CSV table of C-alpha atoms in Angstrom, one decimal:
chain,number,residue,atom,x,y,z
A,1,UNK,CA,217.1,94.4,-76.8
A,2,UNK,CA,216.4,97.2,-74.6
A,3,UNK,CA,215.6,99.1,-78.1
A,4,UNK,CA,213.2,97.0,-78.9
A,5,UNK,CA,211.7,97.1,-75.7
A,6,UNK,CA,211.3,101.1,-75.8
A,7,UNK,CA,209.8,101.3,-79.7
A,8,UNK,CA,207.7,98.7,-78.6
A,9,UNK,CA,206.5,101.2,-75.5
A,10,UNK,CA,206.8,104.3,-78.5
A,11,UNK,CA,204.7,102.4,-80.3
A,12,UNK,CA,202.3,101.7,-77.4
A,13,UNK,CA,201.6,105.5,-76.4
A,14,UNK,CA,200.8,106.3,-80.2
A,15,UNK,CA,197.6,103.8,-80.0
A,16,UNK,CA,196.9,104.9,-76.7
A,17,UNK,CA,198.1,102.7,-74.6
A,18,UNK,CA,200.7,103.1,-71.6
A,19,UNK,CA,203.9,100.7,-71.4
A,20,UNK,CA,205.2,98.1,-68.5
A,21,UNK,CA,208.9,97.2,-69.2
A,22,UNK,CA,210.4,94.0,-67.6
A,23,UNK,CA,213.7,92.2,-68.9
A,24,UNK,CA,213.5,88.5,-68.7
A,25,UNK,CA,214.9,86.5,-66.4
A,26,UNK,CA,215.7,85.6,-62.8
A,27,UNK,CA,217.9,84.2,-59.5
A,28,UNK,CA,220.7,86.0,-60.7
A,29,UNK,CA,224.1,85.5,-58.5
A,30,UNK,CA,226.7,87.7,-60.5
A,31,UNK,CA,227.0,91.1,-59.8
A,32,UNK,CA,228.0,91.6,-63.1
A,33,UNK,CA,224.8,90.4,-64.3
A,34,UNK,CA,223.1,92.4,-61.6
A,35,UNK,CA,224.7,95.4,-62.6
A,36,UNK,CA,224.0,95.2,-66.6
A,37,UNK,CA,220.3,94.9,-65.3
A,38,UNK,CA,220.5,97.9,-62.7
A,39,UNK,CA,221.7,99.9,-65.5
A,40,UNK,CA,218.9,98.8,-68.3
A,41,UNK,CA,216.2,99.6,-66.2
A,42,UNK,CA,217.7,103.0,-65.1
A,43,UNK,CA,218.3,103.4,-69.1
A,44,UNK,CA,214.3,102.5,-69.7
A,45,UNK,CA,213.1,104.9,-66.7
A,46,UNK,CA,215.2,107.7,-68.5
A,47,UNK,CA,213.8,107.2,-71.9
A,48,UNK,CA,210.4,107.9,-70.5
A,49,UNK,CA,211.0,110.9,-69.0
A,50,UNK,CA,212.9,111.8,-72.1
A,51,UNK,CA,210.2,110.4,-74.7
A,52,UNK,CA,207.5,111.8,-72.6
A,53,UNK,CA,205.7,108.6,-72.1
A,54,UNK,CA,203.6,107.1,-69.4
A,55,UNK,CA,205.5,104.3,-68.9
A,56,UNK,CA,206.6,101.8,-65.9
A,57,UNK,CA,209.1,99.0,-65.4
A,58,UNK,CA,208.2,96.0,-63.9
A,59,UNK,CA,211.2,94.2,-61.6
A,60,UNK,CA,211.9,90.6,-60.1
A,61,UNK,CA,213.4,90.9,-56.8
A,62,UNK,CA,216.0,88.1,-57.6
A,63,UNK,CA,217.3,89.8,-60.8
A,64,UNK,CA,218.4,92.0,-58.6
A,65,UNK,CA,220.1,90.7,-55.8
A,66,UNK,CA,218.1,88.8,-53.8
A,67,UNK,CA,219.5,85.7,-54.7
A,68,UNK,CA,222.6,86.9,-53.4
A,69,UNK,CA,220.9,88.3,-49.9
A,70,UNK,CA,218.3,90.7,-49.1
A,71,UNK,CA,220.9,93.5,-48.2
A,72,UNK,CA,222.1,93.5,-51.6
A,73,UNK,CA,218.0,93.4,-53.0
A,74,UNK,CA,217.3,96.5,-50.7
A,75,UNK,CA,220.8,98.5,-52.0
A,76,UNK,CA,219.8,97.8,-56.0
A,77,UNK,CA,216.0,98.6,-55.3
A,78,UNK,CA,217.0,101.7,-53.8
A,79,UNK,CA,219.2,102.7,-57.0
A,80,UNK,CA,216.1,102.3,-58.6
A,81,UNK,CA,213.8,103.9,-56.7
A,82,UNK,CA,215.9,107.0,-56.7
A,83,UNK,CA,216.3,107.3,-60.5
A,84,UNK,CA,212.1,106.3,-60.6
A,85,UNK,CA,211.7,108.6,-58.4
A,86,UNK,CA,213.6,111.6,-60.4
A,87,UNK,CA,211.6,110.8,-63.3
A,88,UNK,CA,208.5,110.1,-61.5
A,89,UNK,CA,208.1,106.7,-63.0
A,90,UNK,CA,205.8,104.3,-61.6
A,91,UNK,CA,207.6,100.5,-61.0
A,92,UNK,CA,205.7,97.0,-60.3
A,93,UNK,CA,207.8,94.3,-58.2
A,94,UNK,CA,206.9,91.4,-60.0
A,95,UNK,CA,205.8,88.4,-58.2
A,96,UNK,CA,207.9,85.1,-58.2
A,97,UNK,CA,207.1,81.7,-56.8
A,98,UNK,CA,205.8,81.3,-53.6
A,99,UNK,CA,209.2,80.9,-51.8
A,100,UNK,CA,209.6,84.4,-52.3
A,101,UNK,CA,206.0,85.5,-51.7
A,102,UNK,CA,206.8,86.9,-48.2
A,103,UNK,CA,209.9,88.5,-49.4
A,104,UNK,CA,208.9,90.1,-52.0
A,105,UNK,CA,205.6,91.7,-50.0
A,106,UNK,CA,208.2,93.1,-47.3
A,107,UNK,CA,210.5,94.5,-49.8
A,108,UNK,CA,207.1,96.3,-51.3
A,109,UNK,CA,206.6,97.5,-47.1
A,110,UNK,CA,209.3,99.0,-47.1
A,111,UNK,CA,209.8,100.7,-50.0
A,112,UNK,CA,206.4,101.8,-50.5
A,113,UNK,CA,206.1,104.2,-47.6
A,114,UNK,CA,209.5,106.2,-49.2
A,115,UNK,CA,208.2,106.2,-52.6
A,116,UNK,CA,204.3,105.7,-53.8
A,117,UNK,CA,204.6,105.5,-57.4
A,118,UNK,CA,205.3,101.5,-56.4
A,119,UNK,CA,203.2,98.3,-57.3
A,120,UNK,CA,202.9,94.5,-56.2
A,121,UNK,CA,201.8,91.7,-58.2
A,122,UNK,CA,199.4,89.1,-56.5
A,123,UNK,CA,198.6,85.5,-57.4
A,124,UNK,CA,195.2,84.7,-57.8
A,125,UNK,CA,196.2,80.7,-57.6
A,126,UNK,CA,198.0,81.0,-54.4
A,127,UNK,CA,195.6,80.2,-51.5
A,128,UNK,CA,197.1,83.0,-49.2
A,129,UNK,CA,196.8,85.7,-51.5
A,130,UNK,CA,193.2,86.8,-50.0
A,131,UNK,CA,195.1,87.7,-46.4
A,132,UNK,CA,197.8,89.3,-48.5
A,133,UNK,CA,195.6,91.5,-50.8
A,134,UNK,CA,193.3,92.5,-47.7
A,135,UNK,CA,196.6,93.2,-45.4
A,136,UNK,CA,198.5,95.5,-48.6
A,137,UNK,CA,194.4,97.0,-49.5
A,138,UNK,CA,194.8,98.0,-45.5
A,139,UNK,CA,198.0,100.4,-46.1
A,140,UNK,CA,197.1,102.0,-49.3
A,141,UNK,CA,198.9,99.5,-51.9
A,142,UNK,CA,199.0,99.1,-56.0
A,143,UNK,CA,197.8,96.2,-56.3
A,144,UNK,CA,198.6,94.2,-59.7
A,145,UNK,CA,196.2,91.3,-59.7
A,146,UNK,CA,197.6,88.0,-62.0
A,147,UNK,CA,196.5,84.3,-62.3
A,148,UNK,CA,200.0,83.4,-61.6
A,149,UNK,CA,202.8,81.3,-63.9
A,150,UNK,CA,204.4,79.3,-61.2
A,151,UNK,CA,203.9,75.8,-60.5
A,152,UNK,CA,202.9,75.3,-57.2
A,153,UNK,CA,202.7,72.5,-55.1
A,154,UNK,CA,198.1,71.9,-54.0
A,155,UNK,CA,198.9,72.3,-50.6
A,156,UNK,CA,199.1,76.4,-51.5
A,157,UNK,CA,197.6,76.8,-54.6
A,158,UNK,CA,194.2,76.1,-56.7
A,159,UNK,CA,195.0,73.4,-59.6
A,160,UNK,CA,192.0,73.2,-61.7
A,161,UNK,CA,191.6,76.5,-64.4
A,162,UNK,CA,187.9,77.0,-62.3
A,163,UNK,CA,188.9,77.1,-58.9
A,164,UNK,CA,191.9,80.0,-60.2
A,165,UNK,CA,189.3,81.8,-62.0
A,166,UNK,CA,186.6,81.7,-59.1
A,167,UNK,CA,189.5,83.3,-57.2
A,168,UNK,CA,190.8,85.9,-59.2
A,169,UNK,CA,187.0,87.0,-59.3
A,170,UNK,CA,186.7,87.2,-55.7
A,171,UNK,CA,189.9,88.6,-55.5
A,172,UNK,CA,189.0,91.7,-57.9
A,173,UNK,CA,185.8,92.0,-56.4
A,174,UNK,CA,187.5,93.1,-53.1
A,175,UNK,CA,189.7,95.0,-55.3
A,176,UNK,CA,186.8,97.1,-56.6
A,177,UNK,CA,184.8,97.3,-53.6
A,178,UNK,CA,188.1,98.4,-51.0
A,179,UNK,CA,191.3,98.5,-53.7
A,180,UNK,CA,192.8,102.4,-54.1
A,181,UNK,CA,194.7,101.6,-57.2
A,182,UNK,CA,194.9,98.0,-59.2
A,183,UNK,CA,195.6,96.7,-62.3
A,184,UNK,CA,193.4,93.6,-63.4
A,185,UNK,CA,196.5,91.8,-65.3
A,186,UNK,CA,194.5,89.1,-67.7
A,187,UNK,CA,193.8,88.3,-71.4
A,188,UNK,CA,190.9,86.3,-70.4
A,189,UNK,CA,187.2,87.6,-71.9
A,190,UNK,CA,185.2,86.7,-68.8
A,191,UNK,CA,187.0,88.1,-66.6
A,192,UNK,CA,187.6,91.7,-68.7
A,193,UNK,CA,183.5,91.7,-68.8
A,194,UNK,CA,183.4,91.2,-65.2
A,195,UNK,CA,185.9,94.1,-64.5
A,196,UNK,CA,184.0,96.2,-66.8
A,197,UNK,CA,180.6,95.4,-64.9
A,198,UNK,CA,182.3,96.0,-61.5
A,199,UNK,CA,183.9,99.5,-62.9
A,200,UNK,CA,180.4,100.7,-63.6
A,201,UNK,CA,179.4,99.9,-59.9
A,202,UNK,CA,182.3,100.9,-58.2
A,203,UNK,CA,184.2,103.8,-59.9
A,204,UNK,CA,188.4,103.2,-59.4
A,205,UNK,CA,191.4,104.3,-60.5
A,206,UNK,CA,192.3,100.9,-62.5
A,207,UNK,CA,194.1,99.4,-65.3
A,208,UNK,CA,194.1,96.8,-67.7
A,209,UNK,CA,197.2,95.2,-68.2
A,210,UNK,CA,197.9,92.6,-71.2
A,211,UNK,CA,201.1,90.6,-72.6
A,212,UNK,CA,202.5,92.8,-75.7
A,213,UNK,CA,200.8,91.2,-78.9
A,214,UNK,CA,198.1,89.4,-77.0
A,215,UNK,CA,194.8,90.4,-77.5
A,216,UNK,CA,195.2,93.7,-80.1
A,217,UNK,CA,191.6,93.8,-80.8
A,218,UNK,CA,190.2,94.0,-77.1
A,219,UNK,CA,193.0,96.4,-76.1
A,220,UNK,CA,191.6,98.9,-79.4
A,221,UNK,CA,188.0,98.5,-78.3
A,222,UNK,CA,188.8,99.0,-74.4
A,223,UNK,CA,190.6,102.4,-75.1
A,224,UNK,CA,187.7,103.4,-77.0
A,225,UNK,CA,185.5,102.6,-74.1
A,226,UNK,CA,187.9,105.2,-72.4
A,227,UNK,CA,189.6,102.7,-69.9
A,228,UNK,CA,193.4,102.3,-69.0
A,229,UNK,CA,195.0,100.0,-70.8
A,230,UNK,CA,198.7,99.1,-70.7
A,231,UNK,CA,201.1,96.7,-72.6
A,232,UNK,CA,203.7,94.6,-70.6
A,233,UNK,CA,206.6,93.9,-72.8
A,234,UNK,CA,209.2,91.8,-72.0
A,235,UNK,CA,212.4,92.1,-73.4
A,236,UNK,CA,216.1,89.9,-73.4
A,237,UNK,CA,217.3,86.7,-74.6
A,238,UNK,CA,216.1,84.6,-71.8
């Protein structure tokens, strides 16, 4: 439940860490539907401001609307953005499957120069993501960097676990050297070792971001090391 979802975030803050909220799932096509998730997230931002926390909500362009058409995405994310806004809550657009890469990166244009407190995810096994990150690096973007859960056809996308992981490297590599703001979103040890390495040589204003439950102990000894760490808990019955 939504409940759940802000103790959980409570219970993050008190260990140090900040809080990503997304509810599960996606493509919905019923307004009602639509609405009930309009109105959770607007609930979550609230409790934050309320609670105090430093928390952030994490949103998938087809749970709101864009399923339906993009006119009715760009009238819900607008709600949103307003209540963020009031509250001064930062929000992520989640990234979905590569049909909706192009969308998704346009809604985050368009939003992004009205409100700044926004984030994209990127998908380190899509082969266009390197033009994508440079082009959203080039106006300033949050940049949320992920392996990426969809399955994708090999025409687009890396297959094998090495070639994903050679890009997400090169990927937060140019994050480090040119990023502004980025979160490195990945439970995997190599990769956490390289980001600290790159921190040390190129001093950013970056995040870790892990699955609530995943990888406790790292999370404990990476607050102690002083970095950024937040939790992204998913919530719902999907």
């Amino acid at each position: 439940t939504v409940e759940d979802a802000l103790i959980s975030a409570k219970n993050a803050y008190k260990s140090g860490r900040h809080a990503i909220i997304n509810k599960l799932g996606e493509y919905h096509t019923s307004k009602k539907q639509i609405n009930t998730t309009m109105k959770e997230y607007q609930k979550i931002v609230n409790s934050f401001r309320r609670w105090k926390i430093r928390g952030a909500i994490s949103i998938k362009p087809t749970q709101i609307g864009l399923s339906i058409s993009q006119k009715e995405c760009y009238r819900n994310f607008e709600k949103i953005i307003q209540v963020a806004r009031n509250a001064h809550v930062f929000v992520w657009l989640d990234m979905e499957s590569s049909e909706h890469t192009d969308e998704t990166i346009e809604i985050y244009h368009t939003f992004f120069s009205k409100y700044e407190r926004l984030g994209i995810a990127l998908q380190a096994n899509l082969k266009r993501t390197e033009n994508d990150l440079n082009d959203l690096i080039g106006i300033g973007a949050k940049i949320r960097l992920v392996k990426g859960a969809y399955r994708e056809k090999s025409s687009i996308s890396f297959k094998t676990k090495k070639d994903v992981d050679d890009s997400f490297i090169r990927l937060m590599k140019t994050l480090f050297k040119n990023g502004n703001e980025f979160a490195i979103a990945s439970h995997d040890e190599k990769i956490i070792q390289k980001a600290q390495a790159l921190s040390k040589k190129y001093p950013r204003k970056f995040e870790f971001e892990f699955l609530k439950g995943i990888r406790e102990e790292t999370k404990a000894e990476l607050v102690e090391k002083r970095f950024v760490i937040s939790d992204y808990i998913p919530y719902g019955t999907n």
